[in-house]
Coordinates of C-alpha atoms in Angstrom, one line a residue:
M20 CA 135.1 131.9 135.5
A21 CA 131.7 133.5 133.9
H22 CA 129.6 130.3 133.0
D23 CA 130.7 126.8 132.0
R24 CA 132.2 127.0 128.6
F25 CA 131.9 123.1 127.5
G26 CA 128.0 123.1 128.8
G27 CA 127.9 120.7 131.3
L28 CA 130.6 118.5 129.5
T29 CA 134.2 117.0 130.7
G30 CA 136.7 114.5 128.8
W31 CA 135.2 111.7 131.1
D32 CA 131.9 111.8 129.5
F33 CA 133.5 110.6 126.7
E34 CA 135.2 107.7 128.1
G35 CA 132.5 105.0 126.8
F36 CA 132.8 107.0 123.7
H37 CA 135.9 106.1 122.9
G38 CA 135.7 102.5 124.6
G39 CA 132.9 101.7 122.1
G40 CA 130.5 101.2 125.1
D41 CA 128.7 104.6 124.6
T42 CA 125.1 103.5 123.3
E43 CA 123.4 106.7 124.3
L44 CA 125.9 109.3 122.1
W45 CA 123.3 111.4 121.3
R46 CA 122.7 113.1 124.6
R47 CA 126.2 114.2 124.4
L48 CA 127.4 114.9 121.1
G49 CA 125.1 116.8 118.7
S50 CA 123.3 120.0 119.8
S51 CA 121.4 120.6 123.0
V52 CA 119.4 123.2 124.5
V53 CA 121.3 123.1 128.1
T54 CA 121.2 125.4 131.3
V55 CA 124.0 126.0 133.0
E56 CA 125.2 128.0 136.2
D57 CA 126.8 131.3 135.9
D58 CA 129.0 132.6 138.6
E59 CA 127.5 136.1 138.3
R60 CA 124.0 135.7 136.6
G61 CA 122.6 132.4 138.2
S62 CA 120.9 129.9 135.5
V63 CA 122.0 130.7 132.0
T64 CA 120.2 128.6 129.1
G65 CA 121.8 128.5 125.4
V66 CA 122.9 125.9 123.3
R67 CA 125.6 123.6 123.7
F68 CA 127.5 122.6 120.5
A69 CA 129.9 119.2 120.9
V70 CA 131.5 117.4 117.9
W71 CA 133.8 114.2 117.3
A72 CA 136.9 115.9 115.3
P73 CA 140.0 114.5 116.2
N74 CA 142.3 115.7 113.8
A75 CA 141.3 119.1 113.5
R76 CA 143.4 121.9 113.9
S77 CA 140.5 124.1 114.4
V78 CA 136.5 123.7 114.3
Q79 CA 134.0 126.6 114.7
V80 CA 130.2 126.7 114.6
I81 CA 128.4 128.8 112.2
G82 CA 124.8 129.3 111.8
N83 CA 121.8 131.9 111.0
F84 CA 122.7 133.1 114.8
N85 CA 126.4 134.6 113.8
W86 CA 125.4 135.2 110.2
W87 CA 127.5 132.2 109.3
T88 CA 130.6 133.8 110.5
G89 CA 132.0 131.2 112.9
D90 CA 131.9 130.9 116.3
Q91 CA 135.5 129.1 118.0
M92 CA 135.1 125.9 119.8
E93 CA 137.4 124.1 122.2
L94 CA 138.8 120.7 122.1
I95 CA 137.6 119.3 125.9
P96 CA 141.1 118.1 127.0
G97 CA 141.7 114.3 126.1
S98 CA 138.2 113.5 124.2
G99 CA 139.0 114.7 120.7
V100 CA 135.4 116.7 121.0
W101 CA 135.3 120.5 120.5
C102 CA 132.6 121.7 122.2
T103 CA 131.4 125.3 123.0
F104 CA 128.2 126.6 124.5
I105 CA 126.5 129.5 123.2
E106 CA 123.7 131.8 125.8
G107 CA 120.9 132.7 124.3
L108 CA 120.2 130.1 121.3
G109 CA 117.3 127.7 121.3
E110 CA 115.4 125.2 119.4
D111 CA 115.4 126.0 115.7
T112 CA 118.7 127.7 115.4
L113 CA 120.3 126.9 112.1
Y114 CA 123.7 125.4 111.9
K115 CA 127.0 123.5 110.5
F116 CA 130.8 122.9 111.7
R117 CA 133.4 124.8 110.1
V118 CA 136.5 122.6 110.2
E119 CA 139.9 123.6 109.4
T120 CA 141.9 120.0 108.8
H121 CA 145.7 119.3 109.6
D122 CA 146.4 120.5 106.0
G123 CA 145.1 123.9 106.5
R124 CA 142.1 123.5 104.4
W125 CA 138.3 124.6 105.7
I126 CA 135.4 122.8 105.1
E127 CA 131.8 123.0 106.1
K128 CA 130.3 120.2 107.8
V129 CA 126.3 118.9 109.1
D130 CA 126.2 117.5 112.6
P131 CA 126.6 113.9 112.5
M132 CA 124.4 114.0 115.5
A133 CA 121.9 116.5 114.1
R134 CA 118.5 115.9 115.2
F135 CA 116.4 117.9 112.7
S136 CA 117.7 118.7 109.6
E137 CA 116.7 121.3 106.4
Q138 CA 114.8 119.9 103.5
A139 CA 117.0 118.8 100.5
P140 CA 118.3 120.1 98.6
A141 CA 119.8 122.4 101.8
N142 CA 121.2 120.5 104.3
A143 CA 122.1 122.6 107.4
S144 CA 121.6 120.9 110.9
I145 CA 118.4 122.7 113.2
V146 CA 118.5 122.4 116.9
Y147 CA 115.7 120.6 118.1
E148 CA 114.3 119.3 121.3
S149 CA 111.0 116.9 121.5
K150 CA 108.5 117.7 123.4
Y151 CA 106.3 114.9 122.6
L152 CA 104.0 113.0 125.0
W153 CA 103.2 109.6 124.1
S154 CA 100.0 107.6 124.3
D155 CA 101.1 104.2 123.4
D156 CA 101.6 103.1 127.0
E157 CA 99.6 99.9 126.2
W158 CA 101.3 98.8 123.3
M159 CA 105.0 99.9 124.6
E160 CA 103.8 97.0 127.8
K161 CA 102.9 94.6 125.7
R162 CA 106.0 95.0 123.6
R163 CA 108.2 94.2 126.4
T164 CA 106.3 90.5 126.7
A165 CA 106.2 89.6 123.1
Q166 CA 107.3 86.6 121.5
A167 CA 107.7 87.6 118.0
H168 CA 108.7 84.2 116.2
A169 CA 105.1 83.1 117.8
E170 CA 102.6 85.6 116.8
P171 CA 101.3 86.8 113.8
M172 CA 103.8 89.0 111.0
S173 CA 102.8 90.1 107.8
V174 CA 104.6 93.8 106.8
Y175 CA 103.4 96.6 104.8
E176 CA 106.9 97.9 103.7
L177 CA 106.2 101.8 102.1
H178 CA 108.3 104.5 100.8
L179 CA 106.7 107.3 102.6
G180 CA 107.3 109.8 99.8
G181 CA 105.5 107.3 97.2
W182 CA 102.6 106.2 99.3
R183 CA 100.4 109.5 98.5
K184 CA 102.5 111.8 96.9
G185 CA 102.5 115.1 99.0
K186 CA 101.3 113.8 102.4
S187 CA 102.8 114.8 105.5
Y188 CA 103.2 112.7 108.8
L189 CA 100.5 114.3 110.2
D190 CA 98.4 113.3 106.8
L191 CA 99.6 109.6 107.1
A192 CA 99.0 109.5 110.7
E193 CA 95.1 109.7 109.2
E194 CA 95.3 108.0 106.2
L195 CA 98.0 105.2 106.7
V196 CA 96.4 103.9 109.7
S197 CA 93.0 103.5 108.9
Y198 CA 94.2 102.2 105.7
L199 CA 96.5 99.5 107.5
K200 CA 94.1 98.8 109.7
W201 CA 91.1 98.0 107.2
Q202 CA 94.0 95.8 105.2
G203 CA 94.7 94.1 108.8
Y204 CA 98.5 94.1 108.3
T205 CA 100.3 93.9 112.0
H206 CA 103.5 96.0 110.8
V207 CA 104.2 98.5 108.9
E208 CA 107.9 99.0 107.6
F209 CA 109.1 102.7 106.5
M210 CA 112.0 102.7 103.9
P211 CA 114.4 104.7 105.6
L212 CA 113.5 107.7 107.7
A213 CA 116.7 109.2 108.2
E214 CA 117.6 111.9 106.5
H215 CA 119.3 111.5 102.9
P216 CA 120.7 114.2 100.1
F217 CA 118.9 112.1 97.1
E218 CA 115.4 111.4 96.9
P219 CA 115.7 108.3 94.0
S220 CA 118.1 106.7 97.0
W221 CA 115.1 105.8 98.5
G222 CA 116.9 107.0 102.0
Y223 CA 119.5 104.2 101.5
Q224 CA 122.5 106.4 101.4
V225 CA 122.1 108.4 104.8
S226 CA 123.4 111.9 106.0
G227 CA 121.7 112.4 109.1
Y228 CA 121.5 109.1 111.2
F229 CA 120.2 110.8 113.7
S230 CA 117.6 113.2 111.9
P231 CA 114.0 111.8 110.8
T232 CA 113.8 113.3 107.1
S233 CA 111.9 116.6 107.1
R234 CA 110.5 116.3 103.6
F235 CA 107.3 115.0 105.8
G236 CA 107.6 117.4 108.8
K237 CA 109.0 117.6 112.2
P238 CA 110.3 114.8 114.2
D239 CA 107.5 115.2 116.5
D240 CA 105.1 114.9 114.0
L241 CA 106.8 111.2 112.8
R242 CA 106.5 110.3 116.9
Y243 CA 102.9 111.2 116.6
L244 CA 102.7 108.9 113.6
I245 CA 104.0 106.0 115.4
D246 CA 101.8 106.7 118.1
K247 CA 98.8 106.8 116.0
L248 CA 100.0 103.4 114.4
H249 CA 101.0 101.7 117.9
Q250 CA 97.3 102.6 119.5
A251 CA 95.6 101.3 116.1
G252 CA 97.7 97.9 117.2
I253 CA 100.3 98.2 114.5
G254 CA 103.8 97.8 114.7
V255 CA 106.6 99.8 113.3
L256 CA 109.9 98.5 111.2
M257 CA 112.0 101.0 109.8
D258 CA 115.0 100.1 107.1
W259 CA 118.6 100.6 109.1
V260 CA 121.9 101.4 107.0
P261 CA 124.8 100.7 109.1
G262 CA 126.5 98.9 105.9
H263 CA 127.5 102.4 103.9
F264 CA 126.7 106.2 103.6
P265 CA 127.6 108.8 100.9
K266 CA 130.7 110.6 99.9
D267 CA 129.0 113.9 99.9
E268 CA 131.6 116.4 101.2
W269 CA 129.3 117.7 103.6
A270 CA 128.5 114.9 105.2
L271 CA 130.1 112.1 107.4
G272 CA 133.2 111.2 105.0
R273 CA 136.5 112.3 105.8
F274 CA 134.9 114.3 108.5
D275 CA 138.0 116.1 109.7
G276 CA 140.1 116.0 106.5
T277 CA 140.9 112.6 107.6
A278 CA 138.8 108.4 107.2
L279 CA 136.9 108.9 110.7
Y280 CA 133.9 107.0 110.3
E281 CA 135.5 105.3 106.9
H282 CA 138.1 103.1 106.6
E283 CA 141.3 105.0 105.3
D284 CA 142.0 102.1 102.2
P285 CA 139.9 102.2 99.4
R286 CA 139.8 98.3 99.4
Q287 CA 138.1 98.3 102.9
G288 CA 136.7 101.9 102.9
E289 CA 134.6 102.1 99.3
H290 CA 131.9 100.4 97.9
Q291 CA 132.7 101.0 94.2
D292 CA 129.4 99.5 92.9
W293 CA 127.1 102.3 94.9
G294 CA 130.2 105.3 95.2
T295 CA 129.6 104.8 98.9
Y296 CA 131.8 104.7 101.8
I297 CA 131.8 101.5 104.4
F298 CA 132.0 102.3 108.3
N299 CA 135.1 101.1 109.9
Y300 CA 133.7 98.4 112.3
G301 CA 136.9 98.2 114.2
R302 CA 137.0 101.6 115.5
N303 CA 135.1 102.1 118.8
E304 CA 133.8 105.4 118.3
V305 CA 132.2 104.3 115.2
K306 CA 130.7 101.4 117.0
S307 CA 129.4 103.7 119.6
F308 CA 127.7 105.9 117.1
L309 CA 126.2 103.0 115.6
V310 CA 124.8 101.3 118.2
S311 CA 123.5 104.7 119.8
N312 CA 121.9 105.3 116.3
A313 CA 120.1 101.9 116.5
L314 CA 118.9 102.4 120.0
Y315 CA 118.0 106.0 119.5
W316 CA 115.3 105.0 117.7
I317 CA 114.0 102.4 119.4
K318 CA 114.1 104.8 122.2
E319 CA 113.7 107.7 121.2
F320 CA 110.5 107.1 118.2
H321 CA 109.4 103.7 120.0
I322 CA 110.3 102.1 116.4
D323 CA 109.4 98.1 117.4
G324 CA 112.1 97.0 114.9
L325 CA 115.1 97.5 112.4
R326 CA 115.4 95.5 109.0
V327 CA 119.2 95.9 108.7
D328 CA 120.0 96.6 105.0
A329 CA 122.6 94.8 103.0
V330 CA 124.0 92.7 105.8
A331 CA 125.8 90.7 103.3
S332 CA 127.8 93.8 101.8
M333 CA 128.8 93.7 105.7
L334 CA 129.6 90.4 106.2
Y335 CA 132.1 89.4 103.5
L336 CA 135.3 92.0 102.6
D337 CA 135.4 90.7 99.1
Y338 CA 131.6 91.9 98.4
S339 CA 131.2 92.6 94.7
R340 CA 134.8 93.0 94.7
E341 CA 137.7 91.7 92.2
E342 CA 140.8 89.7 93.2
G343 CA 143.5 91.9 94.5
Q344 CA 140.6 94.8 95.5
W345 CA 140.0 93.4 99.1
V346 CA 142.3 92.6 101.9
P347 CA 141.4 89.7 103.9
N348 CA 141.0 89.3 107.5
Q349 CA 143.7 88.4 110.0
F350 CA 143.2 84.9 109.5
G351 CA 143.3 85.2 105.6
G352 CA 139.8 85.0 105.2
R353 CA 137.0 86.9 103.7
E354 CA 134.8 87.5 106.4
N355 CA 134.6 91.1 108.0
L356 CA 135.2 89.5 111.9
E357 CA 134.5 93.2 113.2
A358 CA 131.6 93.8 111.1
I359 CA 130.3 90.5 112.3
D360 CA 131.8 91.6 116.2
F361 CA 129.9 94.9 115.3
L362 CA 126.3 93.1 114.3
R363 CA 126.6 90.8 117.3
Y364 CA 127.1 93.3 119.9
V365 CA 124.0 95.9 118.6
N366 CA 122.0 93.0 118.3
R367 CA 122.6 91.6 121.9
H368 CA 122.4 95.1 123.0
L369 CA 119.3 95.7 122.0
Y370 CA 117.2 92.9 122.8
E371 CA 118.9 92.7 126.1
R372 CA 118.1 96.4 126.6
E373 CA 114.4 96.8 124.6
P374 CA 112.6 93.2 125.0
G375 CA 110.1 92.6 122.1
V376 CA 111.8 94.7 119.9
V377 CA 112.6 92.7 116.5
M378 CA 116.4 93.0 114.3
I379 CA 116.0 91.1 111.3
A380 CA 118.2 90.6 108.4
E381 CA 118.6 91.6 104.8
E382 CA 121.1 88.9 104.0
S383 CA 121.3 87.3 100.8
T384 CA 124.0 84.7 101.5
S385 CA 123.6 81.3 103.2
F386 CA 126.0 82.9 106.3
P387 CA 125.4 80.4 109.1
G388 CA 123.4 81.2 112.2
V389 CA 122.0 84.6 111.4
T390 CA 119.2 84.3 113.6
K391 CA 121.1 82.2 115.9
P392 CA 121.6 83.9 119.6
V393 CA 124.9 85.4 120.1
H394 CA 126.0 83.0 122.9
E395 CA 125.4 80.2 120.5
G396 CA 127.8 81.6 118.1
G397 CA 125.2 83.4 115.7
L398 CA 125.0 87.0 114.7
G399 CA 121.9 87.6 117.2
F400 CA 119.1 88.7 114.9
G401 CA 115.7 87.9 115.7
F402 CA 114.7 87.3 111.7
K403 CA 116.1 86.5 108.6
W404 CA 114.6 87.6 104.8
N405 CA 114.1 84.6 102.8
M406 CA 115.8 86.0 99.7
G407 CA 116.3 82.1 98.4
W408 CA 112.6 81.7 98.9
M409 CA 111.8 85.2 96.9
N410 CA 114.0 84.2 94.2
D411 CA 112.8 80.9 93.4
S412 CA 109.2 81.8 93.5
L413 CA 109.7 84.6 91.4
R414 CA 111.2 82.5 89.0
Y415 CA 108.2 80.1 89.1
L416 CA 106.1 82.8 88.7
Q417 CA 107.1 84.0 85.5
L418 CA 107.0 81.0 83.8
D419 CA 104.1 79.6 80.9
P420 CA 102.1 77.6 82.9
V421 CA 102.6 74.4 80.7
Y422 CA 106.7 75.0 81.7
R423 CA 105.8 74.7 85.4
Q424 CA 105.9 71.2 85.6
Y425 CA 109.9 70.9 85.2
E426 CA 110.3 73.6 87.8
H427 CA 108.7 72.3 90.4
N428 CA 111.4 72.2 93.0
L429 CA 111.2 76.0 92.5
L430 CA 108.6 76.0 95.1
T431 CA 109.4 73.0 97.2
F432 CA 113.2 73.9 97.9
A433 CA 112.4 76.6 100.4
M434 CA 111.4 73.7 102.7
V435 CA 114.6 71.6 102.8
Y436 CA 116.2 74.3 104.6
A437 CA 113.2 76.0 106.3
Y438 CA 114.1 75.5 109.9
T439 CA 117.5 76.6 109.5
E440 CA 116.7 80.4 110.5
N441 CA 113.8 82.4 111.5
F442 CA 112.7 83.5 108.0
V443 CA 110.3 86.4 106.8
L444 CA 109.0 85.8 103.1
P445 CA 109.8 89.1 101.6
I446 CA 108.4 90.3 98.2
S447 CA 109.8 93.8 98.6
H448 CA 110.2 97.3 96.7
D449 CA 113.3 95.5 95.2
E450 CA 111.9 93.1 93.3
V451 CA 109.3 96.1 91.5
V452 CA 112.0 98.4 90.4
H453 CA 115.0 98.6 88.0
G454 CA 113.3 97.0 84.9
K455 CA 112.2 93.8 87.1
G456 CA 108.7 94.6 86.2
S457 CA 105.7 95.2 88.8
M458 CA 104.1 92.0 89.9
I459 CA 101.2 91.7 87.8
N460 CA 103.1 91.9 84.6
K461 CA 105.6 89.1 86.0
V462 CA 102.8 87.1 85.3
P463 CA 102.6 85.6 81.7
Q464 CA 99.3 85.5 79.6
D465 CA 95.6 87.3 79.5
D466 CA 94.4 89.5 82.4
W467 CA 92.5 86.9 84.1
R468 CA 94.8 84.5 84.0
K469 CA 97.2 87.2 85.5
F470 CA 95.4 87.8 88.7
A471 CA 94.2 84.7 89.3
T472 CA 97.5 83.3 89.6
L473 CA 98.8 86.4 91.6
R474 CA 95.6 85.5 93.8
A475 CA 97.3 81.9 93.9
F476 CA 100.5 82.8 94.5
Y477 CA 99.6 85.3 97.8
S478 CA 97.6 82.9 99.4
F479 CA 100.6 80.2 99.1
M480 CA 102.9 82.9 100.2
W481 CA 100.2 83.8 103.4
S482 CA 100.3 80.1 104.4
F483 CA 103.8 79.0 103.9
P484 CA 106.1 78.8 107.0
G485 CA 107.8 82.4 107.9
K486 CA 106.6 85.8 108.6
Q487 CA 105.2 87.9 105.0
L488 CA 106.2 90.9 104.0
I489 CA 104.8 93.0 101.0
F490 CA 105.7 96.1 99.3
M491 CA 102.9 98.8 98.9
G492 CA 100.9 98.8 95.7
C493 CA 101.5 95.1 95.4
E494 CA 98.4 94.4 97.1
F495 CA 95.9 95.7 94.2
G496 CA 98.4 94.9 91.4
Q497 CA 99.4 98.2 90.7
R498 CA 101.0 97.8 86.5
P499 CA 103.9 100.2 86.7
E500 CA 107.0 100.0 88.4
F501 CA 107.9 101.7 91.7
N502 CA 108.5 105.5 91.3
E503 CA 109.8 107.5 94.6
A504 CA 108.6 110.3 92.3
T505 CA 104.6 109.4 91.9
S506 CA 102.0 108.0 93.7
L507 CA 100.8 104.9 93.4
E508 CA 97.7 104.3 91.1
W509 CA 95.5 104.1 93.9
W510 CA 92.4 104.6 90.9
V511 CA 92.7 101.1 89.7
S512 CA 91.7 99.7 92.9
D513 CA 88.0 100.5 91.7
L514 CA 88.6 98.6 88.9
W515 CA 88.3 94.9 88.2
G516 CA 90.5 92.2 89.2
H517 CA 92.8 95.0 91.0
G518 CA 90.0 95.3 93.3
G519 CA 89.1 92.1 93.9
L520 CA 93.2 91.2 94.6
Q521 CA 92.9 94.3 97.4
R522 CA 89.8 92.7 99.1
L523 CA 91.9 89.3 99.1
F524 CA 94.9 90.7 101.0
R525 CA 92.2 92.2 103.5
D526 CA 91.3 88.7 104.0
L527 CA 94.4 86.7 104.0
N528 CA 95.2 89.2 106.9
H529 CA 92.9 88.8 108.7
T530 CA 92.4 84.9 108.3
Y531 CA 96.3 84.8 109.4
R532 CA 95.9 86.4 112.1
D533 CA 93.1 84.8 113.2
N534 CA 94.6 81.4 112.6
A535 CA 97.7 80.7 115.1
A536 CA 98.2 77.4 112.7
L537 CA 99.4 79.8 110.1
Y538 CA 102.1 81.7 112.4
E539 CA 102.4 80.2 115.9
L540 CA 104.5 77.0 114.8
D541 CA 106.4 78.6 111.5
N542 CA 110.1 77.8 112.8
S543 CA 109.1 74.3 114.1
P544 CA 108.8 71.2 111.9
E545 CA 105.7 70.3 114.3
G546 CA 103.8 73.5 112.3
F547 CA 104.2 71.7 108.6
S548 CA 103.4 68.9 107.3
W549 CA 103.6 68.0 103.4
I550 CA 100.4 66.8 101.7
N551 CA 101.7 66.3 98.7
A552 CA 105.1 67.9 97.5
D553 CA 105.4 66.0 94.4
D554 CA 102.3 66.9 91.9
A555 CA 104.5 68.7 89.8
S556 CA 102.2 67.4 86.3
R557 CA 99.4 69.4 87.8
N558 CA 101.5 72.4 89.1
T559 CA 99.6 71.4 92.5
L560 CA 101.2 71.4 96.2
S561 CA 99.5 70.9 99.5
W562 CA 100.4 70.4 103.0
V563 CA 98.8 71.3 106.4
R564 CA 99.7 74.0 109.1
H565 CA 99.6 73.3 112.6
D566 CA 99.5 75.4 116.2
S567 CA 99.8 73.8 119.7
S568 CA 96.4 73.0 120.4
G569 CA 95.6 71.0 117.6
N570 CA 94.0 73.4 114.8
H571 CA 94.7 72.4 111.3
I572 CA 94.7 74.2 108.1
A573 CA 95.2 72.5 104.5
C574 CA 96.3 74.6 102.1
V575 CA 95.8 73.4 98.3
T576 CA 97.4 75.5 95.8
N577 CA 97.4 75.1 92.0
F578 CA 99.6 76.7 89.8
S579 CA 97.6 75.3 86.5
P580 CA 95.0 76.7 84.3
E581 CA 93.3 73.4 84.4
P582 CA 90.4 73.1 87.5
L583 CA 91.3 70.0 90.0
R584 CA 87.7 68.1 90.7
D585 CA 87.5 65.0 93.2
Y586 CA 91.2 66.0 93.9
E587 CA 92.2 63.6 96.6
I588 CA 94.4 64.8 99.6
G589 CA 95.5 63.2 103.2
L590 CA 94.4 65.1 105.9
P591 CA 94.9 64.5 109.8
V592 CA 91.8 64.3 111.6
A593 CA 88.4 63.2 110.0
G594 CA 85.1 64.9 110.0
A595 CA 84.1 68.2 108.6
W596 CA 86.5 70.9 107.2
E597 CA 85.3 74.2 106.7
E598 CA 86.6 76.0 103.6
I599 CA 88.1 79.2 104.8
L600 CA 89.4 80.8 101.8
N601 CA 89.2 80.4 97.9
T602 CA 90.9 82.2 96.2
D603 CA 88.3 82.1 92.8
A604 CA 85.8 83.5 94.8
P605 CA 83.3 86.6 93.2
I606 CA 84.2 89.0 95.7
Y607 CA 88.0 88.5 94.9
D608 CA 87.1 88.6 90.8
G609 CA 86.9 85.3 90.6
S610 CA 84.9 83.0 88.6
G611 CA 83.0 81.7 91.6
E612 CA 82.9 78.2 89.8
F613 CA 84.9 75.8 91.2
G614 CA 84.0 75.7 95.4
N615 CA 83.7 72.9 97.9
L616 CA 79.9 74.4 99.0
G617 CA 81.8 76.0 102.5
E618 CA 83.5 73.0 103.4
V619 CA 84.7 69.0 102.7
T620 CA 84.3 66.1 104.8
A621 CA 87.2 63.6 105.5
H622 CA 86.7 60.1 105.7
A623 CA 89.0 58.2 107.9
E624 CA 90.8 56.0 105.6
P625 CA 94.6 56.3 105.6
W626 CA 95.9 58.6 102.9
G627 CA 100.3 58.4 102.7
H628 CA 101.1 59.2 106.3
F629 CA 97.7 60.9 107.3
P630 CA 94.8 58.8 108.8
A631 CA 92.0 60.5 106.9
R632 CA 91.3 61.2 103.4
A633 CA 89.4 63.9 101.3
R634 CA 88.1 65.3 97.7
V635 CA 88.6 69.0 96.7
T636 CA 87.7 71.0 93.9
V637 CA 90.9 73.4 93.8
P638 CA 90.2 76.6 91.6
P639 CA 92.6 76.9 88.3
L640 CA 95.3 79.0 89.0
G641 CA 93.7 79.2 92.5
S642 CA 94.2 78.1 96.4
V643 CA 91.6 76.2 98.9
W644 CA 92.2 76.8 102.6
L645 CA 90.3 74.0 105.0
R646 CA 90.4 74.5 108.4
R647 CA 89.7 72.0 111.3
T648 CA 89.4 73.2 115.0
G649 CA 90.3 70.7 118.1
S650 CA 91.8 67.6 117.5

């Protein structure tokens, strides 16, 4: 034998893959530059290609090195994996696989494990080996001991192509990092980074799960961006899409002519609404593929957490289906037991393997125990998006103030279930697309009231129990809906109202981060006390947030257009309370007429369940925060 034709792989290398326990599959499948020993010539370097296609009659690798004509691959005995080693090849080689199906058809497929791909609409896989040297040791060390639930988390969600059109990963490493630092966000969340063919899908229909989109540069350019964010003290989350994948004939679907990654039965294997395939979570090889993918982003790209998209669609067999269009589980129920097992598996593995990462569920139902640990019967996520809070809050926001008193419970109801899960409060891209209108255009009446209401709403949101997430452009009140084809309208941030809102966000973020009372006990009833939940007639809500060191912040929000003068509230401690935020301040383009001259004094006279009381001025459509340090 001249040299190892499988590039060092044997059937034993795929035992874990077939058992569902290979969590680093990218080290075995796909394309890798390797050096093998030749009997006559010593060390020989080239590229090893390996692809799982167990039902194929034959597989070839085609590429720019063989004029796309095909080099035959061999089946590694007992593995279902086709492999070949081609010496002399290296990085930047373009390739695809040509698969002969069981019925004699030839189909061309991109590599499911490709680590780099051509830019859409081209789609060839590209051989790529990272040479990046990280400089974020300090961040990664800190991450290992992080306690996410007791730390501040304000997330800026963005679509890479629409933040500033035409910017690369390298451009963003300068511009985005400095903007986020100025604004004070703790985290950035990138809408799917994985390669996707159709730009208006915003990356939610993935064709290259291991391939960072090449629209903005090379994989090591993305590593550089993440490194720079970490060095600036900013965590990086990414949207991860294990719920479904597109039907493009050159991608994962019917990969070897059979349903390999997806279910064969369309009642189990297709989302009719989205025109996509559903992963077969009961298949061990699919579990290995997906758990490896989750770990890949965290390990190879230092991603700090995954926000898992469309979890509800995974949990329920009848999701968006009519009667008779779905197959019940073995007990006759609607829960997808295999998907539930998979989610528990991936969450448990990542939390054990990479301490400090966060797993966040976008889950829109009341499925129990989403953020409960797996060993207690939960799904094992760290956080869940609070879609109920979001829907109720936006319904309230869109009401004319005269009608808000009749729907007051829309803003109080979230506290009824606030401690059932660990929540993130999201105002995400989904709320400002497809005819829903931008945030500024959801609010009724004239511009003064629109901006004042938004300032009050965001201060309400930032002081409510739970972590915070806002979509790009909301921070300066962009008027058009999100459109991935154009940049944000940055120029409006120089205008009245828009600029004030942007400055408010900066102060909200910095004040939030500087005051543990606003985040440390988010998931504990000890961190929150209502002052008055029931003042519906004045559209006003008030509460106190507490930390474990005896610090308190009182938050009063007035969603009516009438100012509140000498508004009486109860407080936990007598003495001086510093006014640390007033959304009517001139710096935020407010009137500046309704403040408390920097502080209020609480007197030791009982009020409700509080030992002290104070009188405050609260601006129309405005919010005031008061701080008392120490107990």
